[in-house]
PDB file of C-alpha atoms in Angstrom:
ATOM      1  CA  UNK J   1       0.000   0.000   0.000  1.00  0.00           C
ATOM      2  CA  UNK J   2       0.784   3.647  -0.705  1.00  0.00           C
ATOM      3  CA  UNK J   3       1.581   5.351   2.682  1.00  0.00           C
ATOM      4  CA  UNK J   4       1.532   9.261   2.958  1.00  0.00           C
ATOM      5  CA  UNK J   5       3.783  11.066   5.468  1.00  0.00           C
ATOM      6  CA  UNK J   6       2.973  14.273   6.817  1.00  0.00           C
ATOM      7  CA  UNK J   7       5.657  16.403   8.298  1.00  0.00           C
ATOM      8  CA  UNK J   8       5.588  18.216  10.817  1.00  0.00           C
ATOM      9  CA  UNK J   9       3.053  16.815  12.953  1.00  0.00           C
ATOM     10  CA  UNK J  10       2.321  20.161  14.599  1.00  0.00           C
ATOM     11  CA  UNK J  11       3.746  23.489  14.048  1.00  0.00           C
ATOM     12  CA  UNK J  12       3.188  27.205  15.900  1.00  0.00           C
ATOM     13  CA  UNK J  13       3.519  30.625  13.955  1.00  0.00           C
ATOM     14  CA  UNK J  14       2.361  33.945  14.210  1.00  0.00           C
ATOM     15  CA  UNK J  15      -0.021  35.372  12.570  1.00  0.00           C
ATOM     16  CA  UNK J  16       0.718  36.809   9.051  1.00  0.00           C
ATOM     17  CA  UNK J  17       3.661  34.216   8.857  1.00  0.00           C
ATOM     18  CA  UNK J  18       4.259  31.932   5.659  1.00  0.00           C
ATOM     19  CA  UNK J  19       3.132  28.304   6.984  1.00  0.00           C
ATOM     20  CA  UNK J  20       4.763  24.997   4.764  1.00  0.00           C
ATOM     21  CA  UNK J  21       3.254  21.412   5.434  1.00  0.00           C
ATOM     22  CA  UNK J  22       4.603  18.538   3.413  1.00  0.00           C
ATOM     23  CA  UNK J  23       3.251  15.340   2.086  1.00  0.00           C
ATOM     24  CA  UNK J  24       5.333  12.835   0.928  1.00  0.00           C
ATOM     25  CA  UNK J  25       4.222   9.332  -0.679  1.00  0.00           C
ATOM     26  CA  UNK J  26       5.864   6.076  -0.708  1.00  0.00           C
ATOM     27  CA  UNK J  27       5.475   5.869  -4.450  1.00  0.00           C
ATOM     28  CA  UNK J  28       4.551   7.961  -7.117  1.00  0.00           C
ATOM     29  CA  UNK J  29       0.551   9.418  -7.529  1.00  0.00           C
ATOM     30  CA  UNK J  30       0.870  11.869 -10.319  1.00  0.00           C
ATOM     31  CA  UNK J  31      -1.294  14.932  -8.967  1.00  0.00           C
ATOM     32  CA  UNK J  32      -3.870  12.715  -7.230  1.00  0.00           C
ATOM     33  CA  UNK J  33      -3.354  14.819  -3.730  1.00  0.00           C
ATOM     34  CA  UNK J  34      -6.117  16.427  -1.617  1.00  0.00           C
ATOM     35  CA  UNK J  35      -5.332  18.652   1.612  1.00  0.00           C
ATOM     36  CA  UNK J  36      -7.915  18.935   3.882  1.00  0.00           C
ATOM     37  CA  UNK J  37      -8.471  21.302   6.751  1.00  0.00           C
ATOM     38  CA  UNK J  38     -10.532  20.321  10.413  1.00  0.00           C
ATOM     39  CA  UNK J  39     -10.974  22.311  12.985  1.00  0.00           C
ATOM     40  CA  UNK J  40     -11.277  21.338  16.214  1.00  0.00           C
ATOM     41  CA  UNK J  41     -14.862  19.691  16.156  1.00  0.00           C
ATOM     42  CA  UNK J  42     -15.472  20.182  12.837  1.00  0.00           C
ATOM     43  CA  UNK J  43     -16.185  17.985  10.011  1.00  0.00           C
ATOM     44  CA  UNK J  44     -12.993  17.634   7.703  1.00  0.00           C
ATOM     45  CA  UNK J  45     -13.350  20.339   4.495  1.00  0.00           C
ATOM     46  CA  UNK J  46     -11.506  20.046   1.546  1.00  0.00           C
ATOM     47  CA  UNK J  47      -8.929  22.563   0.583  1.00  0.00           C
ATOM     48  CA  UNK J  48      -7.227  21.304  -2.591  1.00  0.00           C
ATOM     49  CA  UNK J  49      -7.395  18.454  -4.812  1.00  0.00           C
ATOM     50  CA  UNK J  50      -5.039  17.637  -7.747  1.00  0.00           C
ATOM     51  CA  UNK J  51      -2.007  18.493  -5.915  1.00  0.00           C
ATOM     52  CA  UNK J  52      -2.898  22.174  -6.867  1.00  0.00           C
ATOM     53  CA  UNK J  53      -6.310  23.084  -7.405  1.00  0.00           C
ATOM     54  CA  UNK J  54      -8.315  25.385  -5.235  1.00  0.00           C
ATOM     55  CA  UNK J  55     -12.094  24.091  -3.784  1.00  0.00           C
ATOM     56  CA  UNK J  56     -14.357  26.841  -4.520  1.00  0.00           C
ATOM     57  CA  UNK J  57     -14.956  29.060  -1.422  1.00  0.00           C
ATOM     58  CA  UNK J  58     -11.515  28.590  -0.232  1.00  0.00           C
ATOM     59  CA  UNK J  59      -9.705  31.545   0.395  1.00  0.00           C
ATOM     60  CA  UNK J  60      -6.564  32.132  -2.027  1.00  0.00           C
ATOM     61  CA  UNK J  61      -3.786  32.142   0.911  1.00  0.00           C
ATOM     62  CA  UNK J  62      -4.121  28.825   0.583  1.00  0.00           C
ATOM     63  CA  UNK J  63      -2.054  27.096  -2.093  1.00  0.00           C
ATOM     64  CA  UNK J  64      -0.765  23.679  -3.233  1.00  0.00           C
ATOM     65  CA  UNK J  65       2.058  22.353  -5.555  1.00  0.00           C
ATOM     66  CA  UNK J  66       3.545  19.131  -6.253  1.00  0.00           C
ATOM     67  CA  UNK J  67       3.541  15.811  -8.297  1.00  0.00           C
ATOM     68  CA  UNK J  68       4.800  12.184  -8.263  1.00  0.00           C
ATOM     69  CA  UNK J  69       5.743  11.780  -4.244  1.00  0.00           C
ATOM     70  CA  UNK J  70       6.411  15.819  -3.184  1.00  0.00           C
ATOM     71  CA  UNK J  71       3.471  17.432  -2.018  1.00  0.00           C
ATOM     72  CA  UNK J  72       3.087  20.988  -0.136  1.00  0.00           C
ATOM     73  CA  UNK J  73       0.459  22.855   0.785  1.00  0.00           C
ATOM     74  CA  UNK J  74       0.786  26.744   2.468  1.00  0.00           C
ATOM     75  CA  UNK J  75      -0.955  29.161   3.414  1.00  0.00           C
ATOM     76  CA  UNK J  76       0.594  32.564   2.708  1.00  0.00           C
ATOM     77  CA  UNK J  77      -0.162  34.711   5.461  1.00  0.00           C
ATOM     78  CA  UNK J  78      -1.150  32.520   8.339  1.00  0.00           C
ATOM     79  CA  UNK J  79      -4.867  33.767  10.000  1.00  0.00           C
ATOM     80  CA  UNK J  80      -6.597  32.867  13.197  1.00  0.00           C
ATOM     81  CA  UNK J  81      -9.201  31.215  11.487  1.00  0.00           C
ATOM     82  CA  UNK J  82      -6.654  28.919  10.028  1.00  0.00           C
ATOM     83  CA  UNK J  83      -6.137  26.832  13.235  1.00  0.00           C
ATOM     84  CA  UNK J  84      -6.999  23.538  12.739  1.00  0.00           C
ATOM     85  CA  UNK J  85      -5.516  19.946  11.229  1.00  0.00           C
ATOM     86  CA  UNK J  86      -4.477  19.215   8.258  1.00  0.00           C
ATOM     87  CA  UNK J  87      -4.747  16.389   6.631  1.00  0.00           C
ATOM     88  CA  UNK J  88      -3.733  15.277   2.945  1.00  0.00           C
ATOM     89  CA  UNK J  89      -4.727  11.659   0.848  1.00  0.00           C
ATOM     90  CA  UNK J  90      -3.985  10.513  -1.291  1.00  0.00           C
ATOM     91  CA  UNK J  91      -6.550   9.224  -4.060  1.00  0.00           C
ATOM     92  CA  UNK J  92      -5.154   7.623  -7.454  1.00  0.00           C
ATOM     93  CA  UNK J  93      -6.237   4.588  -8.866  1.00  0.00           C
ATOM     94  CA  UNK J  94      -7.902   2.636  -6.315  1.00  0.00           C
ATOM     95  CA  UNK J  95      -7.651   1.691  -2.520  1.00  0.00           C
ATOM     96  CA  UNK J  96      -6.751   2.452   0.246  1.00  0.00           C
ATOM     97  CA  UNK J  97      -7.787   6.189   0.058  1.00  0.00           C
ATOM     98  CA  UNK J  98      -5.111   6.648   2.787  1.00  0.00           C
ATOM     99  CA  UNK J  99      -4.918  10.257   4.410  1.00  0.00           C
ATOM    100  CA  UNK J 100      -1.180  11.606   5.664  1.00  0.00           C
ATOM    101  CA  UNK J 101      -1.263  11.823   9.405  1.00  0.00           C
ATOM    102  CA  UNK J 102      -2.351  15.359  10.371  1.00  0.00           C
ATOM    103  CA  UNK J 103      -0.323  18.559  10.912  1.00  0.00           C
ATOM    104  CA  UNK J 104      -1.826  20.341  13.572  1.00  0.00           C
ATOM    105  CA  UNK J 105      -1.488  24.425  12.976  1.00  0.00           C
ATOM    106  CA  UNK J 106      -1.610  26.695  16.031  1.00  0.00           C
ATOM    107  CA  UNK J 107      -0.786  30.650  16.369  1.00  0.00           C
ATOM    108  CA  UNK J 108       2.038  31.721  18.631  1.00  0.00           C
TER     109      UNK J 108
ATOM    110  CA  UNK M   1     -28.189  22.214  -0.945  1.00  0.00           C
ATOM    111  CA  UNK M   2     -25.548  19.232  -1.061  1.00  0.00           C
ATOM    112  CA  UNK M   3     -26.271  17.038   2.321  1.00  0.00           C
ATOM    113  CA  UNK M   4     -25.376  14.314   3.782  1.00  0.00           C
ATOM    114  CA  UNK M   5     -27.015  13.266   7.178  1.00  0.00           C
ATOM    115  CA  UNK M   6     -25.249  10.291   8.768  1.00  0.00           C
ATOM    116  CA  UNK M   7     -27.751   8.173  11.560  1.00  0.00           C
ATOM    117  CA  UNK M   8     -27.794   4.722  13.414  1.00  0.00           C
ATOM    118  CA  UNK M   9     -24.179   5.404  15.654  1.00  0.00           C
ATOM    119  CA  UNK M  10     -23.958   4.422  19.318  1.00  0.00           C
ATOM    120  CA  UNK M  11     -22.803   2.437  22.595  1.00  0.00           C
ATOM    121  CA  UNK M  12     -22.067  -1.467  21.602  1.00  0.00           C
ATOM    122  CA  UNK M  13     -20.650  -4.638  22.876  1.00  0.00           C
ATOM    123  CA  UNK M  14     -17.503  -5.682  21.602  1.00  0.00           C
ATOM    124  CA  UNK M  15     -18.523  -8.667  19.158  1.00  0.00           C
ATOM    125  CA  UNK M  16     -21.964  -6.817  18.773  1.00  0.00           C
ATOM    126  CA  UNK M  17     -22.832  -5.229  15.189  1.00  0.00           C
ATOM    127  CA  UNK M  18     -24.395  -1.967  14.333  1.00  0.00           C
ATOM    128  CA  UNK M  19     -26.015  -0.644  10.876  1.00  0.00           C
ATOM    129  CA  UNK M  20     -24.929   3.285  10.262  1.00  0.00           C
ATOM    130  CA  UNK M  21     -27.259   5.202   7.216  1.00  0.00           C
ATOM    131  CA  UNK M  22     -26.386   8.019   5.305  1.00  0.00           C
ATOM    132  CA  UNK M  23     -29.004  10.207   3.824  1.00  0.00           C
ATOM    133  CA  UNK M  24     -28.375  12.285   0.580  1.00  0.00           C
ATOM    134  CA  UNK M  25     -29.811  15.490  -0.792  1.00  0.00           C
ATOM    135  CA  UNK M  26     -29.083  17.842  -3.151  1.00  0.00           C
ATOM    136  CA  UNK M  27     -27.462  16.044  -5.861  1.00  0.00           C
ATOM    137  CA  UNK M  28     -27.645  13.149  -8.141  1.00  0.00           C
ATOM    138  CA  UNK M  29     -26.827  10.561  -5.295  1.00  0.00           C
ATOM    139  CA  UNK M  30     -26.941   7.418  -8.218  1.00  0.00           C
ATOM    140  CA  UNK M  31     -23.990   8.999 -10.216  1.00  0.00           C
ATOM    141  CA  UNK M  32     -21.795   9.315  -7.400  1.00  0.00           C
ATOM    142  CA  UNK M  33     -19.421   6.227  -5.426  1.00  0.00           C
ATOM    143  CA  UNK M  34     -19.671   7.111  -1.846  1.00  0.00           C
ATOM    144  CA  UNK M  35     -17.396   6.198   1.045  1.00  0.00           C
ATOM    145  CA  UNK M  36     -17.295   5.992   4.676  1.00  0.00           C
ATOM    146  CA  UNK M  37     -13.850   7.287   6.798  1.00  0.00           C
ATOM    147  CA  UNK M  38     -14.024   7.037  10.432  1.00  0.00           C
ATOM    148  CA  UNK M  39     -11.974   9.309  13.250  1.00  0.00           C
ATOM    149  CA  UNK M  40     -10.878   7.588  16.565  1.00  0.00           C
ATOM    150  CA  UNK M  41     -11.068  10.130  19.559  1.00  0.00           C
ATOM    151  CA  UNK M  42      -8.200  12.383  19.012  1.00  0.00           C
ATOM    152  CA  UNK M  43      -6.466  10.592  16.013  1.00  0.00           C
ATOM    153  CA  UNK M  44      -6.299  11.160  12.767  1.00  0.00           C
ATOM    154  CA  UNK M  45      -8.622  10.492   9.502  1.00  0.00           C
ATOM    155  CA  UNK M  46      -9.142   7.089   8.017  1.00  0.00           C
ATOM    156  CA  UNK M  47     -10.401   5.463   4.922  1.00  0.00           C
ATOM    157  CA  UNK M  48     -12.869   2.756   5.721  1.00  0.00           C
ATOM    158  CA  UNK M  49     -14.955   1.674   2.512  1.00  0.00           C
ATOM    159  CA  UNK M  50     -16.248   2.700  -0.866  1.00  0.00           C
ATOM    160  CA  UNK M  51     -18.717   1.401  -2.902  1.00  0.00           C
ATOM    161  CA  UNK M  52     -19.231   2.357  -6.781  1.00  0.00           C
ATOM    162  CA  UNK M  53     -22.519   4.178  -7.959  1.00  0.00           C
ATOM    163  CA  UNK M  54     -24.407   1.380  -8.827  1.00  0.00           C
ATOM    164  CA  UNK M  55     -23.492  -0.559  -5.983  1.00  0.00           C
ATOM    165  CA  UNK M  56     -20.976  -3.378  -8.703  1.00  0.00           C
ATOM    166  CA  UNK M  57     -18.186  -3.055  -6.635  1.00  0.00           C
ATOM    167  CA  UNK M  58     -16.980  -2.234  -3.228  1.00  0.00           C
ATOM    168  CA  UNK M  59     -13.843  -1.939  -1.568  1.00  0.00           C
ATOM    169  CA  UNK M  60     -12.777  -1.617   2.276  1.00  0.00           C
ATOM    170  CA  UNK M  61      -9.833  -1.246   4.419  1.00  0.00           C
ATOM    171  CA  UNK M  62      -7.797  -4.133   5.493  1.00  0.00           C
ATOM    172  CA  UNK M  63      -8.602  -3.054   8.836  1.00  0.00           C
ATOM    173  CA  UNK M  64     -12.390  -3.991   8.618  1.00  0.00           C
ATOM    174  CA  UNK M  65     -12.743  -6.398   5.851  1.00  0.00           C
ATOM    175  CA  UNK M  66     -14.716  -9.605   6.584  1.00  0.00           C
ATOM    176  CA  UNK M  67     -16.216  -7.711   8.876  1.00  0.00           C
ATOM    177  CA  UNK M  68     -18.453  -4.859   7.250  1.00  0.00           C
ATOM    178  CA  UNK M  69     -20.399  -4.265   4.397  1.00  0.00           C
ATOM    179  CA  UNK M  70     -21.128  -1.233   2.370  1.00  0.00           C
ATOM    180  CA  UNK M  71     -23.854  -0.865   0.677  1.00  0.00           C
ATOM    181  CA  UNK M  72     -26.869   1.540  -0.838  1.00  0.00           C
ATOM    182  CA  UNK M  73     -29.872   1.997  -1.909  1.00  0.00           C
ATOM    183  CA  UNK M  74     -30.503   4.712  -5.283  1.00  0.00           C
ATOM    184  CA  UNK M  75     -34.048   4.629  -4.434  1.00  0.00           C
ATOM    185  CA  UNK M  76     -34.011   6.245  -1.688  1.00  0.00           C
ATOM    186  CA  UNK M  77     -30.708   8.216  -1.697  1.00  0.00           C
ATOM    187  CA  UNK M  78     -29.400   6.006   0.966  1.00  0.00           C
ATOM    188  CA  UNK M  79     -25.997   4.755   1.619  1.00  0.00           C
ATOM    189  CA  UNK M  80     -25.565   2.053   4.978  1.00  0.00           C
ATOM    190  CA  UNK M  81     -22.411   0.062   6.326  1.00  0.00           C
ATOM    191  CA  UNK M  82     -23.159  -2.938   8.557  1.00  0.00           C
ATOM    192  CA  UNK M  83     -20.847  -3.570  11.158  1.00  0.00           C
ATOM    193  CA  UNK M  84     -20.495  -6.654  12.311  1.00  0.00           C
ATOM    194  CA  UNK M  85     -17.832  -8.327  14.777  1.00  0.00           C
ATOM    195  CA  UNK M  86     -17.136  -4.640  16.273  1.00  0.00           C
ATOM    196  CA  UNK M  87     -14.043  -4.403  18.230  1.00  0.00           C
ATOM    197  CA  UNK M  88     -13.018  -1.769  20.999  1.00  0.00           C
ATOM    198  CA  UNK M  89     -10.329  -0.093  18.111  1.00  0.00           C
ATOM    199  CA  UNK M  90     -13.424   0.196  16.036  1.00  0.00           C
ATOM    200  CA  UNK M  91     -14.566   3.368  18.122  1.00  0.00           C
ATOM    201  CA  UNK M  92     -14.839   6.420  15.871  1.00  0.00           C
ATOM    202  CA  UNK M  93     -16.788   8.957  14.734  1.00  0.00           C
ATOM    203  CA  UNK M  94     -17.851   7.654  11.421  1.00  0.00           C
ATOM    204  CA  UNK M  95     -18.502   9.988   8.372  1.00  0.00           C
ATOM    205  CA  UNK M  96     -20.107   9.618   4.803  1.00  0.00           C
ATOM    206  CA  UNK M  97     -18.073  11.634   2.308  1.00  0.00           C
ATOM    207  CA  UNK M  98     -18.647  12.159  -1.834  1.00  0.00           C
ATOM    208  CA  UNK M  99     -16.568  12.727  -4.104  1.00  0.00           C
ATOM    209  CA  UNK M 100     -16.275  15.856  -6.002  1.00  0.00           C
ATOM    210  CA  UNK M 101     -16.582  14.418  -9.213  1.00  0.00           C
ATOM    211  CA  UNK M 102     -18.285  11.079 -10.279  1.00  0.00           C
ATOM    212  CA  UNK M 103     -15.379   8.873 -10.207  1.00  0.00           C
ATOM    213  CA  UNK M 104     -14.978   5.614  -8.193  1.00  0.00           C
ATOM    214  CA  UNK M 105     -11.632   7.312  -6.617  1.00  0.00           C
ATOM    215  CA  UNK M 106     -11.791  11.481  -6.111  1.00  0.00           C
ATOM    216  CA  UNK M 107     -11.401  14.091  -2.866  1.00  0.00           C
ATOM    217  CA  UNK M 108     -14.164  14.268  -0.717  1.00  0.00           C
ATOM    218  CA  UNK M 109     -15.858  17.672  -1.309  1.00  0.00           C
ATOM    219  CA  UNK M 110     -18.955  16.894   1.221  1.00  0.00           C
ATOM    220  CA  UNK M 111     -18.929  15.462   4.481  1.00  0.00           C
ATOM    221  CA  UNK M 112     -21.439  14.447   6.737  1.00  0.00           C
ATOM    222  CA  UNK M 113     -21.165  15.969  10.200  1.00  0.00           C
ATOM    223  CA  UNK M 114     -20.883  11.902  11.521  1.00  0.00           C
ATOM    224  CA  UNK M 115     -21.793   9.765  13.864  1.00  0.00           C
ATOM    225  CA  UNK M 116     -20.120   8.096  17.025  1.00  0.00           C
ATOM    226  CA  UNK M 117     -19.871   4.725  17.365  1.00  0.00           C
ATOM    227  CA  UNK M 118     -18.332   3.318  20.592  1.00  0.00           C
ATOM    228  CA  UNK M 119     -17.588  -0.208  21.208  1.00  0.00           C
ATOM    229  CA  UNK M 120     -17.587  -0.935  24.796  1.00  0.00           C
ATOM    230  CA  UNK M 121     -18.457  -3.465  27.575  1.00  0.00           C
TER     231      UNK M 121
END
């Protein structure tokens, strides 16, 4: 199975401060990458899907690049609305569906 | 508006079995696959199972094969997973997600809010 690693696990940054999560895969998935965002409570709500496209409704600061097994998603200037976990999956051809184990964004 | 309204989660035995349903609105609920993803208390997401829109072929996580069953209902816009054999690490809140575009495989653009299913003596 294709296994998706998340780094780092949690991170703290002020606010207005670039913010850089990474997603790596085991093997390659062409652009077949979704990052979600959850707040705490919240139902999960997707951000970006392949690799680089923005959902509708999602505010620009957020932003996605990658292909093959290099992934990153970042938000530009880091708000308080942004807490929350982040999650990516991965979702080429077939399961598992497997999601990258969280980054966890907080404000300094 | 795009819904999805998860029901049937609660307290069970472990060995016990449980039936969750997922009610959709808003859009074409027969041209979409649909998949469940569960969330242990204060862990991360999971895949759990997926079944194609007309129900021809389903797919689950190694983790609950043999054990549960997806399946649906286009008649009534209704999408269940029985749960059978239910262990204490099954304990999640479990969630019924659609992809944003009718593919078997996609990102989930709608989630349910979910429901919690705890397995406990």
């Amino acid at each position: 199975d294709i296994q998706m690693t998340q780094s780092p696990s949690s991170l703290s940054a002020s606010v207005g401060d670039r913010v850089t999560i990474t997603c790596r895969a085991s093997q390659g998935i062409s652009n077949y990458l979704a990052w979600y965002q959850q707040k705490p409570g919240k139902v999960p709500n997707l951000l970006i899907y392949a690799a680089s496209t923005l959902q509708s409704g999602v505010p620009s600061r957020f932003s996605g690049s990658g292909s093959g097994t290099d992934f990153t998603l970042t938000i530009s200037s880091l708000q308080p609305e942004d807490v929350a976990t982040y999650y990516c999956q991965r979702y080429n051809s077939g399961p598992p569906l497997t999601f990258g184990g969280g980054t966890k964004v907080e404000i300094k | 508006e795009v819904q999805l309204l998860e029901s049937g989660g609660g307290l069970v035995q472990p060995g016990g079995s449980l039936r969750l349903s997922c009610a959709a609105s808003g859009f074409s609920f027969s041209s979409y696959a649909m998949s469940w993803g569960r969330q242990a208390p204060g862990k991360g997401l999971e895949w759990v199972s997926t079944i194609r829109s007309s129900g021809d072929g389903t797919y689950y996580a190694d983790s609950v094969k043999g054990r549960f069953t997806i399946s649906r209902d286009n008649s009534k816009n209704t999408l269940y997973l029985q749960m059978n054999s239910l262990r204490a690490e099954d304990t999640a809140v479990y969630y019924c997600a659609k992809p944003a575009v009718a593919s078997v495989w996609g990102a989930f653009d709608i989630w349910g809010q979910g429901t919690m299913v705890t397995v406990s003596s």
